[in-house]
């Protein structure tokens, strides 16, 4: 499966090592090739034509991939470097993709260096994202740690777009320091709007930090919880997710009501390369979001 | 008469090659190379391992002269058919910088008409297993193409293969296909199935030939073969019974997926980790292991970037690498991943066992780790299930 060539339309620096890039799908200019079929070379001009997906062949129409859902990911490709799995940090857009990338290796470094006009190859969307529907009519706690907030941002957007479908909603965000709080201005907006409860906590406070200090689990006791009607979505370091889940289970939340997004080495994204296996699950296909009920016995085994 | 087995004199093997060549088939089959039986393209019977048998033991593979004229008197070849379908290195696609654009080119999609000659039950089962991995569904044997070609590179190689199987006569000490239900008889899983009879008697050396598909019957029809006699059939039965009786190893698969699921913290993993070198030989020799690295291999000066798939192994440290470190650091964790995947979680993923009982992992383990012995040890172990929640058994009807 080949990437579809998207064009970077904006590249926003979130913090020292993290960028948010917006990608526009290629436009069909009447070549009429549907490049999803493998044989035969496909001429692809940057920003003009692309490897089209079946079913979208009108000239001038966007030739993008199917819309990505909150919690799903795309394989983003930098020519000559490679691919990395990156979840969507915004969804529901008309063809455009938004991904927030932290520079932690060769491919992510190349992605973070992209500028408007540059091309990024995209395969996807892959995996199973957040089950937002189970949260409708329920209370929802969204917990993000560090870059883990990125795949949860589309969840918040979805809630705000139909706020009355949900009960009480709390967003708890943890970061090492205030400077490393992702989407800080957006967090401020949400906090001011009061449509949802927003709580931030850092464990390395600077002098001008007036908020909570500690790790996200320290912030959870401050939330009022009705455990019987609470759905939880967590993304962050595995150890953080474990303690968030344990903390909320102690307060009566059911393990199946807690969703976590797991990370493993992913290369093919279609359940064939074997790298992302967690017991019987291919996390690229069966995840990355699993319920805590499913994930807990697997994560409790060291090095599984 | 249509389905009555036929009989072919051993010296008519050349005629079979001729018919296959006339039909444009490239024939792949066993041949001796560097002191081992491997699978390569062959064009005549003289390239078959005639007169060679093998002695396979944990950590040891030796060819031995049989003292007769048998063409297929050995067990699972050292080489696998896997490398001719899921190749050790394949270019999935290529992209070339072209002015301001990028041109995509397909990878190597050479489609050839191929016949797999002399494939045995374990290896036919292994191909059926990999069909599930790469095609998403089992390809009907002999019917040509897999139903859904999810992976075009594998699909191109897999399509239209003519299977000429051999009912295994000489299992090795490392073999346990009977336990895995994959052999030694191949039944109707090949287009043509052969049973080699009386290789020690030059004037009676012959093959029982059973055609089970239209393609197989069409080929047999062109060879003017005699109908098998009751004596031929009895000899073939004796070959099969002899193979079953000489099966070197066994594995108790009853409820094994659940048993292994519960054994994640079994002390036996520490024991095997003290012996395992984490070399990955078992995964390279295994006919079903499918793990691969998928990476870009660019030639920036030439403006070409290749997306390459290469065999990888769950025994490699970087197999589970995430920024900052690997998930499976210890040899214990890596061996556990391999064995529980093969015998337990494979069922969850593909609805079959990942082990076909060919014994190659035992033979080619440099320290002779024996998967059947490890299963026995885990079964005998008193390890307690991790938690009540994970202890339910048989929930997916895993027993065969």
XYZ file of C-alpha atoms in Angstrom:
704
model
C 0.000 0.000 0.000
C 1.492 3.266 -1.149
C 1.184 6.601 0.596
C -1.039 9.357 -0.720
C 0.925 12.562 -1.114
C -0.475 15.359 1.039
C 0.819 18.913 1.103
C 1.718 20.699 4.295
C -0.371 23.873 4.567
C 0.717 24.892 8.032
C 3.390 23.909 10.482
C 2.917 25.234 13.992
C 5.525 24.864 16.685
C 3.829 23.712 19.898
C 6.985 23.578 21.973
C 10.688 22.895 21.587
C 10.355 19.424 20.102
C 6.720 19.251 19.051
C 5.048 20.451 15.857
C 1.462 20.398 14.631
C 1.219 20.015 10.879
C -1.874 20.438 8.745
C -2.007 18.436 5.543
C -4.182 18.985 2.494
C -5.070 16.086 0.237
C -3.948 16.111 -3.374
C -6.328 17.380 -6.044
C -7.345 15.232 -8.958
C -6.497 16.868 -12.291
C -8.064 14.346 -14.555
C -5.303 11.817 -14.964
C -7.934 9.307 -14.056
C -5.580 6.831 -12.538
C -6.659 5.165 -9.373
C -3.304 4.380 -7.913
C -4.611 2.064 -5.263
C -4.044 -0.686 -7.788
C -0.484 -1.817 -7.446
C 0.844 -2.582 -10.917
C 1.891 0.210 -13.189
C 3.829 3.299 -12.317
C 1.804 6.287 -11.261
C 2.940 9.786 -12.074
C 2.268 11.975 -9.115
C 2.955 15.678 -9.092
C 3.365 17.216 -5.715
C 0.369 19.216 -4.554
C -1.530 18.531 -7.739
C -2.275 14.889 -8.198
C -2.013 11.939 -5.951
C -2.394 8.258 -5.689
C -6.138 8.332 -5.711
C -8.358 6.198 -3.582
C -11.057 4.187 -5.306
C -14.375 5.925 -5.492
C -13.103 9.483 -5.796
C -12.362 10.251 -9.375
C -13.994 13.567 -10.253
C -11.481 16.044 -11.592
C -10.843 18.782 -9.078
C -12.157 16.718 -6.191
C -9.940 16.125 -3.203
C -8.243 12.774 -3.503
C -7.703 12.171 0.167
C -8.058 9.155 2.352
C -11.241 8.290 4.213
C -11.813 10.554 7.238
C -9.828 9.670 10.330
C -11.668 9.112 13.607
C -10.484 10.306 17.029
C -7.829 7.912 18.345
C -6.975 6.430 14.940
C -3.579 7.007 13.362
C -1.960 7.513 9.999
C 1.464 6.403 8.845
C 3.215 9.646 7.944
C 6.035 9.342 5.431
C 8.959 11.622 4.847
C 10.565 10.778 1.509
C 13.970 9.173 1.930
C 13.587 8.776 5.688
C 10.664 6.529 6.512
C 7.266 6.288 8.162
C 5.970 6.757 11.685
C 2.522 6.095 13.180
C 0.982 9.392 14.300
C -2.544 9.808 15.617
C -4.817 12.605 14.497
C -4.832 15.639 16.803
C -7.914 16.977 15.058
C -10.619 15.190 13.131
C -13.867 15.894 11.316
C -12.155 18.210 8.846
C -13.093 18.324 5.199
C -10.249 16.287 3.791
C -7.458 17.958 5.718
C -5.415 16.102 8.313
C -3.904 17.505 11.477
C -1.133 15.646 13.253
C 0.917 16.671 16.253
C 4.370 15.133 16.177
C 7.035 14.992 18.855
C 10.586 14.682 17.617
C 11.836 11.437 19.181
C 13.663 9.788 16.271
C 14.703 10.004 12.632
C 11.275 10.047 11.012
C 9.623 12.294 13.583
C 12.549 14.702 13.319
C 11.995 14.908 9.556
C 8.244 15.401 10.056
C 8.855 18.162 12.590
C 11.022 19.951 10.023
C 8.250 20.115 7.395
C 7.268 23.550 6.125
C 4.209 24.726 4.193
C 4.460 23.448 0.629
C 6.397 20.350 1.628
C 4.964 16.957 0.908
C 4.136 14.253 3.442
C 3.041 10.785 2.357
C 0.063 9.380 4.240
C -1.259 5.847 4.623
C -4.318 5.266 6.745
C -6.416 5.716 8.680
C -5.519 2.701 10.793
C -6.666 1.058 13.982
C -9.556 1.422 16.370
C -9.885 4.759 18.061
C -11.823 6.002 21.067
C -15.313 4.646 21.559
C -16.960 8.017 22.079
C -20.470 6.680 21.592
C -20.345 4.727 24.853
C -19.747 8.043 26.601
C -22.889 9.705 25.275
C -25.278 10.343 28.139
C -22.482 9.513 30.573
C -19.907 11.490 32.498
C -16.517 11.492 30.842
C -13.040 11.902 32.243
C -10.327 12.538 29.688
C -6.763 12.205 30.964
C -3.756 13.132 28.839
C -0.103 13.059 29.781
C 2.474 14.906 27.668
C 2.102 14.205 23.953
C -0.726 11.833 24.976
C -3.045 14.825 24.877
C -2.744 14.938 21.074
C -4.974 11.927 20.260
C -7.453 13.110 22.907
C -7.910 16.577 21.453
C -10.379 15.337 18.797
C -12.379 13.776 21.629
C -12.665 17.171 23.311
C -13.628 18.767 19.994
C -16.318 16.133 19.490
C -17.726 16.745 22.955
C -17.755 20.508 22.558
C -19.533 20.163 19.223
C -22.416 18.299 20.883
C -21.935 19.169 24.496
C -25.464 18.294 25.601
C -24.962 14.670 24.558
C -22.620 14.197 27.490
C -22.921 14.562 31.240
C -20.125 16.086 33.279
C -16.875 16.192 31.355
C -13.464 16.680 32.930
C -10.161 17.031 31.112
C -7.086 16.355 33.213
C -3.789 17.237 31.612
C -0.390 16.423 33.032
C 2.972 17.634 31.792
C 6.483 17.782 33.093
C 6.453 21.568 33.180
C 4.187 24.418 32.181
C 6.318 24.943 29.082
C 5.536 21.400 28.055
C 1.771 21.721 28.323
C 0.533 20.879 24.840
C -2.124 23.094 23.198
C -1.783 25.529 26.060
C -3.753 28.383 24.535
C -6.551 26.024 23.588
C -6.543 24.635 27.137
C -6.894 28.199 28.392
C -9.881 28.729 26.083
C -11.566 25.586 27.268
C -10.866 26.521 30.859
C -12.406 29.966 30.393
C -15.452 28.621 28.533
C -16.287 26.263 31.398
C -18.191 23.950 29.065
C -15.968 21.252 30.478
C -13.827 21.096 33.601
C -10.164 21.560 32.729
C -7.445 20.678 35.210
C -3.733 20.904 34.548
C -0.921 19.655 36.716
C 2.847 19.768 36.278
C 5.520 18.027 38.278
C 8.319 20.529 37.655
C 6.717 23.885 38.404
C 8.392 27.080 37.374
C 8.248 30.144 39.565
C 5.191 31.529 37.784
C 3.125 28.334 37.950
C 0.096 28.762 40.136
C -1.652 25.507 39.330
C -1.466 22.029 40.760
C 1.863 20.330 41.256
C 2.431 16.623 40.899
C 1.418 13.832 38.545
C -2.016 13.417 36.992
C -3.087 10.845 39.549
C -2.713 13.537 42.215
C -5.319 15.558 40.400
C -7.933 12.816 40.126
C -9.139 12.926 43.774
C -10.283 16.493 43.132
C -12.843 15.267 40.635
C -16.282 14.332 41.774
C -17.108 10.985 40.274
C -20.296 9.052 39.826
C -18.546 5.758 39.071
C -21.617 4.019 37.702
C -21.954 6.519 34.869
C -18.358 7.460 34.173
C -16.376 6.709 31.034
C -12.621 7.359 31.035
C -10.205 7.893 28.152
C -6.502 7.941 28.938
C -3.408 8.466 26.848
C 0.107 8.974 28.111
C 3.057 6.951 29.279
C 2.054 3.367 30.085
C 2.873 3.764 33.770
C 0.683 6.867 33.945
C -2.227 5.066 32.316
C -1.828 2.191 34.757
C -2.014 4.440 37.802
C -4.895 6.474 36.429
C -6.829 3.270 35.789
C -6.049 1.789 39.204
C -6.988 5.037 40.913
C -10.353 5.257 39.173
C -11.122 1.563 39.612
C -10.560 2.058 43.344
C -13.231 4.706 43.187
C -15.627 2.290 41.560
C -15.213 2.896 37.838
C -15.570 -0.319 35.839
C -12.463 -1.546 33.967
C -14.479 -1.825 30.768
C -15.419 1.863 31.051
C -11.757 2.873 30.928
C -10.141 3.217 27.499
C -6.392 3.472 27.072
C -4.351 4.113 23.940
C -1.281 1.887 23.743
C 1.900 2.336 21.816
C 4.102 -0.325 20.257
C 6.553 -0.483 17.363
C 4.494 -0.252 14.169
C 5.867 -0.660 10.683
C 3.291 -2.093 8.255
C 0.143 -0.838 10.064
C -1.910 -3.695 8.582
C -1.213 -6.557 10.986
C 1.451 -8.261 8.887
C 4.870 -7.196 10.164
C 4.361 -8.486 13.705
C 6.102 -5.673 15.560
C 3.067 -4.264 17.387
C 1.878 -7.507 18.911
C 0.599 -7.467 22.449
C -0.385 -11.075 23.147
C -3.041 -11.870 20.527
C -3.582 -8.254 19.535
C -2.030 -6.410 16.641
C -2.235 -2.939 18.145
C -2.103 -1.330 14.698
C -5.341 -3.065 13.801
C -7.024 -4.143 17.065
C -5.806 -1.036 18.938
C -4.299 1.360 19.664
C -7.281 1.941 21.962
C -8.191 -0.993 24.185
C -10.356 -1.098 27.267
C -8.566 -1.457 30.560
C -10.421 -4.702 31.053
C -8.535 -6.096 28.055
C -5.245 -4.261 28.557
C -4.738 -4.775 32.281
C -3.870 -8.495 32.343
C -1.495 -7.957 29.422
C 0.298 -4.924 30.805
C 0.695 -6.608 34.179
C 3.079 -9.130 32.630
C 6.541 -7.614 32.426
C 7.937 -7.355 28.901
C 4.922 -8.954 27.246
C -11.707 -44.582 -12.865
C -11.273 -40.812 -12.683
C -10.181 -40.681 -9.083
C -8.494 -44.036 -8.880
C -4.818 -43.553 -8.008
C -2.347 -44.126 -10.791
C 1.148 -45.451 -10.754
C 4.233 -43.927 -12.364
C 7.596 -45.635 -12.786
C 10.421 -43.744 -11.092
C 12.191 -43.352 -14.419
C 9.138 -41.466 -15.696
C 9.835 -38.554 -13.363
C 11.660 -37.016 -16.306
C 8.459 -37.173 -18.329
C 6.680 -35.307 -15.540
C 9.304 -32.564 -15.733
C 8.739 -32.531 -19.487
C 4.991 -32.058 -19.164
C 5.523 -29.270 -16.649
C 8.058 -27.563 -18.915
C 5.696 -27.873 -21.885
C 3.037 -26.099 -19.829
C 5.460 -23.295 -19.010
C 5.940 -24.132 -15.356
C 9.060 -23.194 -13.503
C 9.588 -26.139 -11.183
C 10.785 -25.552 -7.627
C 11.828 -28.590 -5.670
C 14.308 -30.068 -3.239
C 17.941 -30.240 -4.240
C 21.245 -30.691 -2.447
C 23.212 -27.512 -1.968
C 26.149 -27.017 0.413
C 25.430 -30.220 2.277
C 21.777 -29.482 2.889
C 18.508 -30.046 1.090
C 17.100 -26.724 -0.015
C 14.297 -25.612 -2.321
C 15.436 -24.211 -5.640
C 14.420 -24.068 -9.284
C 15.163 -27.438 -10.909
C 14.665 -28.727 -14.416
C 15.298 -32.452 -14.264
C 15.102 -35.421 -11.873
C 18.884 -35.626 -11.551
C 18.750 -32.425 -9.522
C 16.574 -34.062 -6.884
C 18.356 -35.348 -3.729
C 18.381 -38.904 -5.032
C 19.779 -41.398 -2.575
C 20.059 -38.808 0.183
C 18.385 -38.961 3.524
C 18.886 -36.710 6.497
C 19.652 -37.151 10.160
C 18.056 -34.345 12.139
C 18.568 -33.966 15.859
C 18.262 -30.967 18.169
C 20.998 -28.659 16.950
C 22.184 -31.021 14.215
C 21.457 -31.550 10.530
C 23.415 -34.017 8.420
C 22.793 -35.593 5.057
C 23.241 -39.344 5.014
C 23.484 -41.712 2.088
C 20.462 -43.933 2.109
C 21.909 -46.697 -0.028
C 18.876 -46.732 -2.277
C 17.537 -44.663 -5.143
C 14.873 -42.698 -3.277
C 14.220 -39.230 -4.632
C 12.307 -37.993 -1.597
C 13.712 -40.112 1.219
C 14.295 -37.285 3.685
C 12.291 -35.213 6.143
C 11.580 -31.470 6.209
C 14.234 -29.807 4.013
C 16.654 -27.373 5.596
C 15.398 -24.754 3.192
C 11.800 -23.600 3.260
C 9.283 -22.930 0.522
C 8.528 -19.764 2.454
C 11.415 -17.911 0.875
C 9.816 -18.371 -2.552
C 6.503 -16.812 -1.446
C 7.325 -14.477 1.425
C 10.810 -13.587 0.335
C 13.641 -12.703 2.702
C 13.809 -9.286 1.058
C 11.164 -7.740 -1.149
C 10.811 -4.251 -2.575
C 7.147 -3.380 -1.969
C 7.300 -0.246 -4.080
C 9.769 2.332 -5.183
C 9.476 6.083 -5.399
C 11.583 8.296 -7.574
C 12.025 12.029 -7.345
C 10.968 13.562 -10.627
C 11.285 17.308 -10.808
C 8.860 18.632 -8.237
C 7.022 15.356 -8.035
C 7.415 11.795 -6.961
C 6.798 8.831 -9.226
C 5.722 5.560 -7.707
C 6.822 2.328 -9.278
C 5.735 -1.148 -8.284
C 8.151 -3.466 -6.563
C 9.136 -6.823 -7.908
C 5.952 -8.403 -9.120
C 7.362 -11.089 -11.340
C 4.515 -13.446 -12.038
C 5.655 -16.855 -13.122
C 3.813 -20.079 -13.542
C 5.319 -22.201 -10.838
C 5.047 -25.790 -9.718
C 6.113 -26.767 -6.195
C 7.326 -30.350 -6.627
C 7.895 -32.582 -3.639
C 6.272 -30.443 -0.985
C 5.179 -32.375 2.091
C 2.241 -32.111 4.442
C 3.893 -29.905 7.044
C 4.958 -27.396 4.422
C 1.597 -27.361 2.651
C 0.065 -26.570 6.027
C 2.647 -23.822 6.540
C 1.652 -22.168 3.264
C -1.995 -22.337 4.301
C -0.993 -20.591 7.536
C 0.875 -17.819 5.728
C -2.051 -17.408 3.329
C -4.076 -16.386 6.368
C -1.427 -13.847 7.333
C -0.922 -12.268 3.918
C -4.195 -12.943 2.118
C -6.551 -12.649 5.041
C -8.167 -15.942 4.208
C -7.060 -19.447 3.384
C -6.305 -19.915 -0.275
C -7.977 -22.970 -1.655
C -5.214 -25.377 -2.462
C -4.636 -25.858 -6.131
C -7.385 -23.452 -7.121
C -4.969 -20.794 -8.223
C -5.199 -17.450 -6.545
C -5.984 -16.706 -2.943
C -9.464 -15.303 -2.478
C -8.376 -11.900 -1.260
C -4.940 -10.678 -2.192
C -4.373 -8.347 0.709
C -0.627 -8.291 0.177
C 0.075 -7.883 -3.541
C 3.724 -8.918 -3.308
C 2.909 -12.226 -1.608
C -0.187 -12.590 -3.756
C 1.796 -12.298 -6.979
C 4.136 -15.059 -5.855
C 1.362 -17.223 -4.491
C -0.979 -17.072 -7.416
C -1.520 -20.139 -9.531
C 1.017 -22.450 -7.951
C 0.682 -26.079 -8.978
C 1.320 -28.272 -5.953
C 2.823 -31.703 -6.512
C 3.057 -33.060 -3.013
C 4.904 -36.015 -1.586
C 3.536 -38.164 1.187
C 6.435 -38.123 3.600
C 8.086 -41.508 4.065
C 11.008 -40.641 6.325
C 10.219 -38.296 9.208
C 13.169 -37.137 11.283
C 13.674 -37.461 14.991
C 12.607 -33.809 15.234
C 9.294 -34.252 13.399
C 5.867 -34.077 15.024
C 3.429 -33.362 12.181
C 1.065 -36.072 13.424
C 0.580 -34.085 16.643
C -0.194 -30.914 14.691
C -2.525 -32.654 12.250
C -0.521 -31.582 9.212
C 0.970 -34.872 7.996
C 2.539 -37.106 7.011
C -0.337 -37.754 4.572
C -1.215 -34.761 2.435
C -4.672 -36.007 1.514
C -6.243 -33.720 -1.048
C -4.201 -30.627 -0.259
C -2.138 -30.787 -3.459
C -3.056 -30.955 -7.132
C -1.096 -34.161 -7.427
C 0.139 -36.206 -4.524
C 2.915 -38.729 -4.865
C 3.928 -41.631 -2.678
C 7.347 -43.078 -3.389
C 7.296 -46.894 -3.400
C 10.099 -49.460 -3.234
C 13.072 -47.143 -3.866
C 15.411 -49.979 -2.912
C 14.198 -52.165 -5.779
C 15.273 -50.516 -9.054
C 12.846 -52.478 -11.209
C 9.925 -51.747 -8.898
C 10.763 -48.183 -7.868
C 7.590 -46.242 -8.610
C 5.227 -43.551 -7.403
C 1.615 -43.830 -6.508
C 0.031 -40.755 -8.106
C -3.187 -39.280 -6.828
C -4.683 -36.408 -8.805
C -7.208 -34.411 -6.794
C -7.803 -31.311 -8.920
C -8.617 -30.742 -12.569
C -5.150 -29.357 -13.178
C -3.605 -32.365 -11.508
C -5.795 -34.763 -13.467
C -4.950 -33.001 -16.735
C -1.247 -33.463 -16.099
C -1.620 -37.081 -15.037
C -3.747 -37.771 -18.118
C -0.918 -36.691 -20.405
C 1.492 -39.133 -18.840
C -0.376 -42.293 -19.771
C -0.095 -43.746 -16.302
C -1.387 -47.161 -15.365
C -4.093 -47.539 -12.789
C -2.672 -48.511 -9.429
C -3.081 -52.092 -8.328
C -4.201 -53.192 -4.906
C -0.575 -54.027 -4.205
C 0.449 -50.420 -5.007
C -2.220 -49.102 -2.690
C -1.155 -51.456 0.070
C 2.482 -50.370 -0.354
C 1.471 -46.704 -0.101
C -0.497 -47.416 3.043
C 2.545 -49.163 4.462
C 4.682 -46.110 3.658
C 2.241 -43.847 5.478
C 1.960 -46.164 8.472
C 5.719 -46.478 8.602
C 6.087 -42.698 8.604
C 3.572 -42.317 11.405
C 5.304 -45.021 13.405
C 8.714 -43.410 13.020
C 7.587 -39.895 13.960
C 10.374 -38.731 16.235
C 8.522 -36.366 18.512
C 5.066 -35.416 19.699
C 3.313 -32.471 21.241
C 0.178 -32.557 23.346
C -1.916 -29.725 21.899
C -4.976 -30.302 24.059
C -6.016 -26.941 25.490
C -2.493 -25.648 24.802
C -3.433 -22.050 23.861
C -5.150 -21.523 27.208
C -2.415 -23.345 29.097
C 0.235 -21.038 27.628
C -1.880 -17.944 28.186
C -1.892 -18.789 31.871
C 1.823 -19.558 31.958
C 3.172 -16.060 31.301
C 5.091 -16.037 34.578
C 6.105 -19.689 34.556
C 9.623 -20.304 35.908
C 10.336 -22.443 32.850
C 10.856 -19.269 30.797
C 13.851 -18.461 33.007
C 15.169 -21.939 32.404
C 14.929 -21.750 28.613
C 16.339 -18.214 28.677
C 19.532 -19.578 30.204
C 20.001 -21.759 27.118
C 18.536 -19.567 24.361
C 21.071 -17.421 22.499
C 18.338 -15.163 21.097
C 19.917 -15.764 17.688
C 16.638 -16.013 15.816
C 17.580 -19.170 13.876
C 14.266 -20.793 14.806
C 12.355 -17.903 13.276
C 14.406 -17.989 10.075
C 13.981 -21.768 9.736
C 10.282 -21.692 10.624
C 7.963 -21.993 7.614
C 5.248 -19.841 9.196
C 7.117 -17.033 10.982
C 6.098 -13.836 9.204
C 7.616 -10.980 11.179
C 9.304 -8.449 8.971
C 10.942 -5.079 9.102
C 9.312 -2.600 6.766
C 11.639 0.284 6.098
C 12.720 2.876 3.587
C 16.053 2.206 1.921
C 16.815 5.368 0.024
C 19.539 6.159 -2.431
C 19.324 9.899 -2.007
C 21.930 10.621 -4.674
C 19.931 8.672 -7.252
C 16.681 10.152 -5.965
C 15.204 6.726 -5.336
C 13.556 5.519 -2.148
C 12.608 1.870 -1.814
C 10.045 0.528 0.636
C 11.575 -2.782 1.605
C 10.186 -5.688 3.587
C 12.823 -7.972 5.102
C 12.523 -10.972 7.368
C 12.824 -9.963 10.988
C 12.715 -11.914 14.205
C 10.968 -11.419 17.520
C 14.310 -12.432 19.033
C 15.884 -9.178 17.889
C 16.178 -6.565 20.607
C 14.904 -3.798 18.348
C 11.873 -5.813 17.257
C 9.856 -4.207 20.058
C 11.718 -0.896 20.038
C 9.869 2.246 21.003
C 11.509 5.623 21.454
C 13.537 5.218 24.618
C 13.901 1.445 24.690
C 12.544 -1.949 23.785
C 9.539 -3.647 25.335
C 11.090 -7.128 25.330
C 14.590 -6.687 26.649
C 15.237 -10.075 28.225
C 15.780 -13.299 26.306
C 13.098 -14.796 28.507
C 10.531 -12.311 27.211
C 11.583 -12.844 23.614
C 11.458 -16.647 23.773
C 8.107 -16.447 25.543
C 6.808 -14.154 22.804
C 7.920 -16.560 20.095
C 6.571 -19.739 21.635
C 3.298 -18.337 22.971
C 2.689 -16.628 19.647
C 3.324 -19.817 17.730
C 1.149 -22.060 19.898
C -1.363 -19.763 21.578
C -1.951 -16.218 20.336
C -1.681 -17.361 16.709
C -5.093 -18.959 17.287
C -6.484 -15.588 18.411
C -5.079 -13.886 15.338
C -5.600 -16.415 12.578
C -7.728 -19.256 13.930
C -4.984 -21.839 13.462
C -1.809 -22.972 15.162
C 1.340 -21.202 14.030
C 3.244 -24.472 14.416
C 2.959 -27.203 11.799
C 5.275 -29.708 13.477
C 8.081 -29.677 10.881
C 10.731 -29.659 13.608
C 13.024 -27.157 11.873
C 13.243 -24.905 14.937
C 14.559 -27.862 16.911
C 17.079 -28.924 14.271
C 18.404 -25.454 13.579
C 18.602 -24.231 17.167
C 22.344 -24.079 17.817
C 21.792 -25.149 21.414
C 19.087 -27.684 20.612
C 16.111 -26.110 22.352
C 13.164 -28.384 21.661
C 9.740 -26.744 21.476
C 8.030 -30.069 22.266
C 10.124 -30.427 25.408
C 9.376 -26.830 26.431
C 5.654 -27.486 26.034
C 5.980 -30.622 28.134
C 7.827 -28.703 30.829
C 5.250 -25.906 30.923
C 2.483 -28.477 31.140
C 4.219 -30.227 34.011
C 4.881 -26.969 35.803
C 2.766 -26.048 38.781
C 2.635 -22.382 37.866
C -0.510 -20.686 39.032
C -2.568 -18.515 36.753
C -1.830 -14.814 37.157
C -5.280 -13.840 38.179
C -8.730 -15.214 38.446
C -9.721 -13.024 35.500
C -7.301 -14.598 33.067
C -7.843 -18.161 34.128
C -10.858 -19.067 32.074
C -10.050 -21.796 29.649
C -11.285 -22.931 26.312
C -13.201 -19.715 25.763
C -12.456 -19.663 22.073
C -12.682 -23.371 21.437
C -8.979 -23.569 20.916
C -8.491 -27.263 21.133
C -8.247 -28.855 17.765
